[in-house]
PDB file of C-alpha atoms in Angstrom:
ATOM      1  CA  MET A   1     -18.679  -8.763  -6.151  1.00 98.00           C
ATOM      2  CA  ILE A   2     -17.172 -11.289  -3.707  1.00 98.00           C
ATOM      3  CA  LEU A   3     -14.569 -10.262  -1.222  1.00 98.00           C
ATOM      4  CA  ILE A   4     -12.630 -13.215   0.243  1.00 98.00           C
ATOM      5  CA  GLY A   5     -10.813 -12.974   3.532  1.00 97.00           C
ATOM      6  CA  GLN A   6     -11.323 -12.096   7.185  1.00 97.00           C
ATOM      7  CA  TYR A   7     -11.625  -8.602   8.467  1.00 98.00           C
ATOM      8  CA  ASP A   8      -8.819  -9.142  11.043  1.00 96.00           C
ATOM      9  CA  SER A   9      -6.406  -8.694   8.048  1.00 97.00           C
ATOM     10  CA  PRO A  10      -5.811  -4.968   7.518  1.00 98.00           C
ATOM     11  CA  PHE A  11      -5.608  -5.620   3.786  1.00 98.00           C
ATOM     12  CA  VAL A  12      -9.029  -7.321   3.585  1.00 98.00           C
ATOM     13  CA  ARG A  13     -10.515  -4.749   5.909  1.00 98.00           C
ATOM     14  CA  ARG A  14      -9.162  -1.856   3.823  1.00 98.00           C
ATOM     15  CA  VAL A  15     -10.932  -3.274   0.728  1.00 98.00           C
ATOM     16  CA  GLY A  16     -14.061  -3.962   2.594  1.00 98.00           C
ATOM     17  CA  ILE A  17     -14.312  -0.477   3.966  1.00 98.00           C
ATOM     18  CA  THR A  18     -13.592   1.026   0.527  1.00 98.00           C
ATOM     19  CA  LEU A  19     -16.379  -1.097  -0.932  1.00 98.00           C
ATOM     20  CA  ALA A  20     -18.802   0.080   1.757  1.00 98.00           C
ATOM     21  CA  LEU A  21     -17.845   3.776   1.417  1.00 98.00           C
ATOM     22  CA  TYR A  22     -18.416   3.595  -2.368  1.00 98.00           C
ATOM     23  CA  GLY A  23     -21.806   1.777  -1.856  1.00 97.00           C
ATOM     24  CA  LEU A  24     -20.747  -1.074  -3.916  1.00 97.00           C
ATOM     25  CA  PRO A  25     -22.635  -4.280  -3.053  1.00 97.00           C
ATOM     26  CA  PHE A  26     -20.554  -7.363  -2.265  1.00 98.00           C
ATOM     27  CA  GLU A  27     -20.630 -10.680  -0.694  1.00 98.00           C
ATOM     28  CA  HIS A  28     -18.176 -11.329   2.054  1.00 98.00           C
ATOM     29  CA  ARG A  29     -16.588 -14.779   2.347  1.00 98.00           C
ATOM     30  CA  PRO A  30     -14.558 -14.819   5.623  1.00 97.00           C
ATOM     31  CA  TRP A  31     -12.245 -17.495   4.598  1.00 96.00           C
ATOM     32  CA  SER A  32      -8.814 -18.016   6.242  1.00 93.00           C
ATOM     33  CA  VAL A  33      -5.813 -19.141   4.284  1.00 92.00           C
ATOM     34  CA  PHE A  34      -5.026 -21.581   7.114  1.00 90.00           C
ATOM     35  CA  ALA A  35      -8.508 -23.129   7.649  1.00 91.00           C
ATOM     36  CA  ASP A  36      -9.957 -22.585   4.181  1.00 94.00           C
ATOM     37  CA  GLY A  37      -6.822 -22.641   1.982  1.00 93.00           C
ATOM     38  CA  GLU A  38      -8.090 -24.782  -0.776  1.00 96.00           C
ATOM     39  CA  LYS A  39     -11.221 -22.655  -1.130  1.00 97.00           C
ATOM     40  CA  VAL A  40      -9.096 -19.575  -1.470  1.00 97.00           C
ATOM     41  CA  ARG A  41      -6.758 -21.306  -3.933  1.00 97.00           C
ATOM     42  CA  ALA A  42      -9.684 -21.994  -6.208  1.00 97.00           C
ATOM     43  CA  PHE A  43      -9.848 -18.319  -6.840  1.00 97.00           C
ATOM     44  CA  ASN A  44      -6.254 -17.186  -6.179  1.00 97.00           C
ATOM     45  CA  PRO A  45      -3.341 -19.503  -7.013  1.00 97.00           C
ATOM     46  CA  LEU A  46      -1.153 -17.644  -4.464  1.00 96.00           C
ATOM     47  CA  MET A  47      -3.739 -18.765  -1.703  1.00 96.00           C
ATOM     48  CA  ARG A  48      -3.684 -15.306  -0.325  1.00 95.00           C
ATOM     49  CA  VAL A  49      -6.228 -12.774   0.927  1.00 97.00           C
ATOM     50  CA  PRO A  50      -7.799 -10.422   0.165  1.00 98.00           C
ATOM     51  CA  THR A  51      -9.077 -11.815  -3.114  1.00 98.00           C
ATOM     52  CA  LEU A  52     -11.758  -9.897  -4.897  1.00 98.00           C
ATOM     53  CA  VAL A  53     -14.042 -11.383  -7.523  1.00 98.00           C
ATOM     54  CA  LEU A  54     -15.577  -8.638  -9.726  1.00 97.00           C
ATOM     55  CA  ASP A  55     -19.143  -8.763 -11.068  1.00 96.00           C
ATOM     56  CA  ASP A  56     -17.922 -10.025 -14.402  1.00 96.00           C
ATOM     57  CA  GLY A  57     -15.930 -12.861 -12.880  1.00 96.00           C
ATOM     58  CA  GLU A  58     -12.576 -11.185 -13.066  1.00 97.00           C
ATOM     59  CA  VAL A  59     -10.407 -12.053 -10.054  1.00 98.00           C
ATOM     60  CA  LEU A  60      -8.104  -9.505  -8.494  1.00 98.00           C
ATOM     61  CA  ILE A  61      -5.348 -10.838  -6.184  1.00 97.00           C
ATOM     62  CA  ASP A  62      -3.506  -7.689  -4.968  1.00 95.00           C
ATOM     63  CA  SER A  63      -5.029  -5.277  -2.527  1.00 96.00           C
ATOM     64  CA  ALA A  64      -3.570  -2.186  -4.119  1.00 95.00           C
ATOM     65  CA  GLY A  65      -5.024  -3.234  -7.512  1.00 96.00           C
ATOM     66  CA  MET A  66      -8.368  -3.876  -5.892  1.00 98.00           C
ATOM     67  CA  ILE A  67      -8.389  -0.349  -4.501  1.00 98.00           C
ATOM     68  CA  ASP A  68      -7.380   1.076  -7.910  1.00 96.00           C
ATOM     69  CA  ALA A  69     -10.179  -0.910  -9.622  1.00 97.00           C
ATOM     70  CA  LEU A  70     -12.790   0.253  -7.002  1.00 98.00           C
ATOM     71  CA  ASP A  71     -11.662   3.910  -7.549  1.00 97.00           C
ATOM     72  CA  ASP A  72     -12.365   3.378 -11.307  1.00 96.00           C
ATOM     73  CA  LEU A  73     -15.849   1.991 -10.565  1.00 96.00           C
ATOM     74  CA  ALA A  74     -16.660   4.860  -8.156  1.00 96.00           C
ATOM     75  CA  GLY A  75     -15.469   7.528 -10.744  1.00 95.00           C
ATOM     76  CA  PRO A  76     -13.132  10.386 -10.475  1.00 91.00           C
ATOM     77  CA  GLU A  77     -15.609  12.656  -8.594  1.00 93.00           C
ATOM     78  CA  ARG A  78     -16.150  10.061  -5.782  1.00 95.00           C
ATOM     79  CA  ALA A  79     -12.646   8.453  -5.714  1.00 96.00           C
ATOM     80  CA  LEU A  80     -10.945   8.508  -2.278  1.00 97.00           C
ATOM     81  CA  CYS A  81      -7.673   9.534  -3.842  1.00 95.00           C
ATOM     82  CA  PRO A  82      -6.613  12.433  -6.109  1.00 92.00           C
ATOM     83  CA  ARG A  83      -6.292  11.302  -9.726  1.00 90.00           C
ATOM     84  CA  SER A  84      -2.919  12.877 -10.444  1.00 92.00           C
ATOM     85  CA  GLY A  85      -0.076  15.095  -9.339  1.00 96.00           C
ATOM     86  CA  LEU A  86       1.523  15.759  -5.942  1.00 96.00           C
ATOM     87  CA  ALA A  87      -1.610  15.127  -3.892  1.00 94.00           C
ATOM     88  CA  ARG A  88      -1.882  11.694  -5.384  1.00 95.00           C
ATOM     89  CA  ARG A  89       1.795  10.896  -4.679  1.00 97.00           C
ATOM     90  CA  ARG A  90       1.487  12.125  -1.089  1.00 97.00           C
ATOM     91  CA  THR A  91      -1.532   9.802  -0.620  1.00 97.00           C
ATOM     92  CA  PHE A  92       0.385   6.869  -1.982  1.00 97.00           C
ATOM     93  CA  PHE A  93       3.304   7.730   0.353  1.00 98.00           C
ATOM     94  CA  VAL A  94       1.091   7.597   3.490  1.00 98.00           C
ATOM     95  CA  VAL A  95      -0.666   4.379   2.262  1.00 98.00           C
ATOM     96  CA  ALA A  96       2.731   2.771   1.472  1.00 98.00           C
ATOM     97  CA  LEU A  97       4.011   3.561   4.996  1.00 98.00           C
ATOM     98  CA  ALA A  98       0.826   2.256   6.686  1.00 98.00           C
ATOM     99  CA  MET A  99       0.376  -0.927   4.645  1.00 98.00           C
ATOM    100  CA  GLY A 100       4.133  -1.540   4.718  1.00 98.00           C
ATOM    101  CA  ALA A 101       4.091  -1.400   8.459  1.00 98.00           C
ATOM    102  CA  ALA A 102       1.181  -3.892   8.448  1.00 98.00           C
ATOM    103  CA  GLU A 103       3.141  -6.232   6.054  1.00 98.00           C
ATOM    104  CA  LYS A 104       6.093  -6.143   8.507  1.00 98.00           C
ATOM    105  CA  ALA A 105       3.662  -6.863  11.356  1.00 98.00           C
ATOM    106  CA  VAL A 106       2.533  -9.980   9.606  1.00 96.00           C
ATOM    107  CA  SER A 107       6.099 -11.094   8.944  1.00 96.00           C
ATOM    108  CA  LEU A 108       6.886 -10.465  12.612  1.00 96.00           C
ATOM    109  CA  PHE A 109       3.918 -12.507  13.800  1.00 95.00           C
ATOM    110  CA  TYR A 110       4.915 -15.463  11.577  1.00 93.00           C
ATOM    111  CA  GLU A 111       8.400 -15.306  12.830  1.00 93.00           C
ATOM    112  CA  LEU A 112       7.381 -15.247  16.460  1.00 93.00           C
ATOM    113  CA  ARG A 113       4.450 -17.683  16.402  1.00 88.00           C
ATOM    114  CA  LEU A 114       5.038 -20.117  13.486  1.00 84.00           C
ATOM    115  CA  HIS A 115       8.681 -20.782  13.555  1.00 85.00           C
ATOM    116  CA  GLU A 116      10.200 -23.214  16.073  1.00 86.00           C
ATOM    117  CA  GLN A 117      13.453 -21.328  16.011  1.00 92.00           C
ATOM    118  CA  VAL A 118      12.963 -17.545  16.038  1.00 93.00           C
ATOM    119  CA  SER A 119      15.503 -15.322  14.278  1.00 95.00           C
ATOM    120  CA  ALA A 120      16.153 -12.527  16.771  1.00 94.00           C
ATOM    121  CA  VAL A 121      17.836 -10.481  14.047  1.00 96.00           C
ATOM    122  CA  TRP A 122      14.822 -10.715  11.750  1.00 95.00           C
ATOM    123  CA  ALA A 123      12.350 -10.105  14.603  1.00 96.00           C
ATOM    124  CA  GLU A 124      14.274  -7.005  15.642  1.00 96.00           C
ATOM    125  CA  ARG A 125      14.505  -5.801  12.111  1.00 97.00           C
ATOM    126  CA  CYS A 126      10.723  -6.175  11.607  1.00 97.00           C
ATOM    127  CA  SER A 127       9.951  -4.456  14.880  1.00 97.00           C
ATOM    128  CA  GLY A 128      12.248  -1.626  13.955  1.00 98.00           C
ATOM    129  CA  GLN A 129      10.692  -1.098  10.514  1.00 98.00           C
ATOM    130  CA  ILE A 130       7.258  -1.090  12.015  1.00 98.00           C
ATOM    131  CA  LEU A 131       8.099   1.461  14.669  1.00 98.00           C
ATOM    132  CA  SER A 132       9.998   3.588  12.159  1.00 98.00           C
ATOM    133  CA  ALA A 133       7.045   3.669   9.744  1.00 98.00           C
ATOM    134  CA  LEU A 134       4.590   4.607  12.552  1.00 98.00           C
ATOM    135  CA  ALA A 135       6.961   7.462  13.766  1.00 98.00           C
ATOM    136  CA  ALA A 136       6.984   8.803  10.228  1.00 98.00           C
ATOM    137  CA  LEU A 137       3.180   8.732  10.080  1.00 98.00           C
ATOM    138  CA  GLU A 138       3.062  10.389  13.523  1.00 98.00           C
ATOM    139  CA  ARG A 139       5.220  13.263  12.241  1.00 98.00           C
ATOM    140  CA  ASP A 140       3.244  13.662   9.116  1.00 97.00           C
ATOM    141  CA  ARG A 141      -0.188  13.614  10.853  1.00 98.00           C
ATOM    142  CA  ALA A 142       0.988  15.837  13.767  1.00 98.00           C
ATOM    143  CA  GLY A 143       1.853  18.457  11.187  1.00 96.00           C
ATOM    144  CA  ARG A 144      -1.636  18.647   9.826  1.00 96.00           C
ATOM    145  CA  THR A 145      -4.745  20.470  11.360  1.00 95.00           C
ATOM    146  CA  THR A 146      -7.402  19.069   9.083  1.00 96.00           C
ATOM    147  CA  SER A 147     -10.084  16.677  10.061  1.00 96.00           C
ATOM    148  CA  TYR A 148      -8.643  14.016   7.861  1.00 97.00           C
ATOM    149  CA  TRP A 149      -5.238  13.391   6.548  1.00 97.00           C
ATOM    150  CA  PHE A 150      -5.411  15.528   3.436  1.00 96.00           C
ATOM    151  CA  GLY A 151      -8.414  17.826   4.121  1.00 95.00           C
ATOM    152  CA  GLU A 152     -11.926  17.633   5.306  1.00 96.00           C
ATOM    153  CA  THR A 153     -12.820  14.488   3.310  1.00 95.00           C
ATOM    154  CA  LEU A 154     -11.907  10.934   4.272  1.00 97.00           C
ATOM    155  CA  GLY A 155      -9.472   9.295   1.851  1.00 98.00           C
ATOM    156  CA  HIS A 156      -7.338   6.211   1.328  1.00 98.00           C
ATOM    157  CA  ALA A 157      -4.547   7.445   3.566  1.00 98.00           C
ATOM    158  CA  ASP A 158      -6.975   7.663   6.460  1.00 98.00           C
ATOM    159  CA  ILE A 159      -8.285   4.171   5.966  1.00 98.00           C
ATOM    160  CA  ALA A 160      -4.742   2.627   5.598  1.00 98.00           C
ATOM    161  CA  ALA A 161      -3.381   4.340   8.692  1.00 98.00           C
ATOM    162  CA  ALA A 162      -6.286   3.324  10.878  1.00 98.00           C
ATOM    163  CA  VAL A 163      -6.467  -0.362   9.750  1.00 98.00           C
ATOM    164  CA  ALA A 164      -2.797  -0.820  10.008  1.00 98.00           C
ATOM    165  CA  LEU A 165      -2.482   0.664  13.493  1.00 98.00           C
ATOM    166  CA  ARG A 166      -5.219  -1.468  14.873  1.00 98.00           C
ATOM    167  CA  PHE A 167      -3.811  -4.539  13.308  1.00 98.00           C
ATOM    168  CA  ILE A 168      -0.322  -3.887  14.698  1.00 98.00           C
ATOM    169  CA  SER A 169      -1.641  -3.099  18.098  1.00 97.00           C
ATOM    170  CA  GLU A 170      -3.749  -6.354  18.253  1.00 97.00           C
ATOM    171  CA  ALA A 171      -1.205  -8.717  16.699  1.00 96.00           C
ATOM    172  CA  HIS A 172       1.623  -7.297  18.829  1.00 97.00           C
ATOM    173  CA  PRO A 173       0.338  -6.055  22.126  1.00 96.00           C
ATOM    174  CA  GLY A 174       2.943  -3.919  23.857  1.00 95.00           C
ATOM    175  CA  LEU A 175       4.939  -3.181  20.757  1.00 97.00           C
ATOM    176  CA  VAL A 176       3.447   0.236  20.135  1.00 97.00           C
ATOM    177  CA  ASP A 177       3.100   2.811  22.910  1.00 95.00           C
ATOM    178  CA  ALA A 178       0.060   5.012  21.910  1.00 94.00           C
ATOM    179  CA  ALA A 179       1.460   7.783  24.073  1.00 96.00           C
ATOM    180  CA  GLY A 180       4.402   8.032  21.695  1.00 97.00           C
ATOM    181  CA  ILE A 181       2.208   8.560  18.652  1.00 98.00           C
ATOM    182  CA  PRO A 182      -0.620  10.723  19.976  1.00 98.00           C
ATOM    183  CA  ALA A 183      -1.641  12.328  16.643  1.00 98.00           C
ATOM    184  CA  LEU A 184      -1.788   9.014  14.793  1.00 98.00           C
ATOM    185  CA  ALA A 185      -3.491   7.255  17.708  1.00 98.00           C
ATOM    186  CA  ALA A 186      -6.172   9.926  17.888  1.00 98.00           C
ATOM    187  CA  HIS A 187      -6.637   9.905  14.214  1.00 98.00           C
ATOM    188  CA  ALA A 188      -7.093   6.175  14.098  1.00 98.00           C
ATOM    189  CA  ALA A 189      -9.516   6.270  17.091  1.00 97.00           C
ATOM    190  CA  GLY A 190     -11.658   8.902  15.398  1.00 97.00           C
ATOM    191  CA  LEU A 191     -11.943   6.675  12.335  1.00 98.00           C
ATOM    192  CA  GLU A 192     -12.663   3.587  14.355  1.00 98.00           C
ATOM    193  CA  ALA A 193     -15.641   5.379  15.859  1.00 97.00           C
ATOM    194  CA  LEU A 194     -17.265   5.751  12.346  1.00 97.00           C
ATOM    195  CA  PRO A 195     -20.074   3.212  11.711  1.00 97.00           C
ATOM    196  CA  VAL A 196     -18.424   1.833   8.534  1.00 97.00           C
ATOM    197  CA  PHE A 197     -15.274   0.997  10.521  1.00 98.00           C
ATOM    198  CA  GLY A 198     -17.439  -0.725  13.140  1.00 97.00           C
ATOM    199  CA  GLU A 199     -19.278  -2.748  10.615  1.00 97.00           C
ATOM    200  CA  ILE A 200     -16.205  -3.801   8.630  1.00 98.00           C
ATOM    201  CA  SER A 201     -14.351  -5.148  11.618  1.00 97.00           C
ATOM    202  CA  GLN A 202     -13.075  -8.235  13.399  1.00 95.00           C
ATOM    203  CA  PRO A 203     -10.801  -8.685  16.439  1.00 93.00           C
ATOM    204  CA  PHE A 204      -7.465 -10.270  15.516  1.00 92.00           C
ATOM    205  CA  VAL A 205      -7.542 -14.009  15.675  1.00 84.00           C
ATOM    206  CA  ALA A 206      -4.227 -15.810  15.715  1.00 83.00           C
ATOM    207  CA  PRO A 207      -3.967 -18.672  13.104  1.00 77.00           C
ATOM    208  CA  ALA A 208      -4.063 -22.036  14.749  1.00 63.00           C
TER     209      ALA A 208
END
């Protein structure tokens, strides 16, 4: 398989960590949609990362779809998400909050850095959505006593929360006060200390 995109993207990183945890071999092409846009477009008409090329040549262009495909490849016994029921929906809820916050962080970055005229209304809205999502994640994690979000086994909710928080913190220094989200911050720090999170990692690099 081929994973296209840089690991400073929480979406690319989430897929890369999942591939590594499943032990699925892949080639990483750290292309940027800014510097390597035409290379990306050759695989993905949206010119967006992550893009994942499966072993049979099929191209996946949505990170959630990539995770679903990788879960299928891993099989139900190894999948990092329950296959049905309330436990599956709860996992999706946490993932949606985390990755939704990351999406808003991308939007906020573009608004602040790539627009000559910044919309204060839009920037404030994005900031508020990010902080609201992180507060909801904090409440959820603080109410749990298990090693990982949903028990003693690492799952997709854990990965999503960790990669999202790191990205938000690096892309928007000062936006998030870690002291205000102690449970979430500690959870993410524990995951970042794991070897796979260190291997699938890249400091945020602002697009030129």
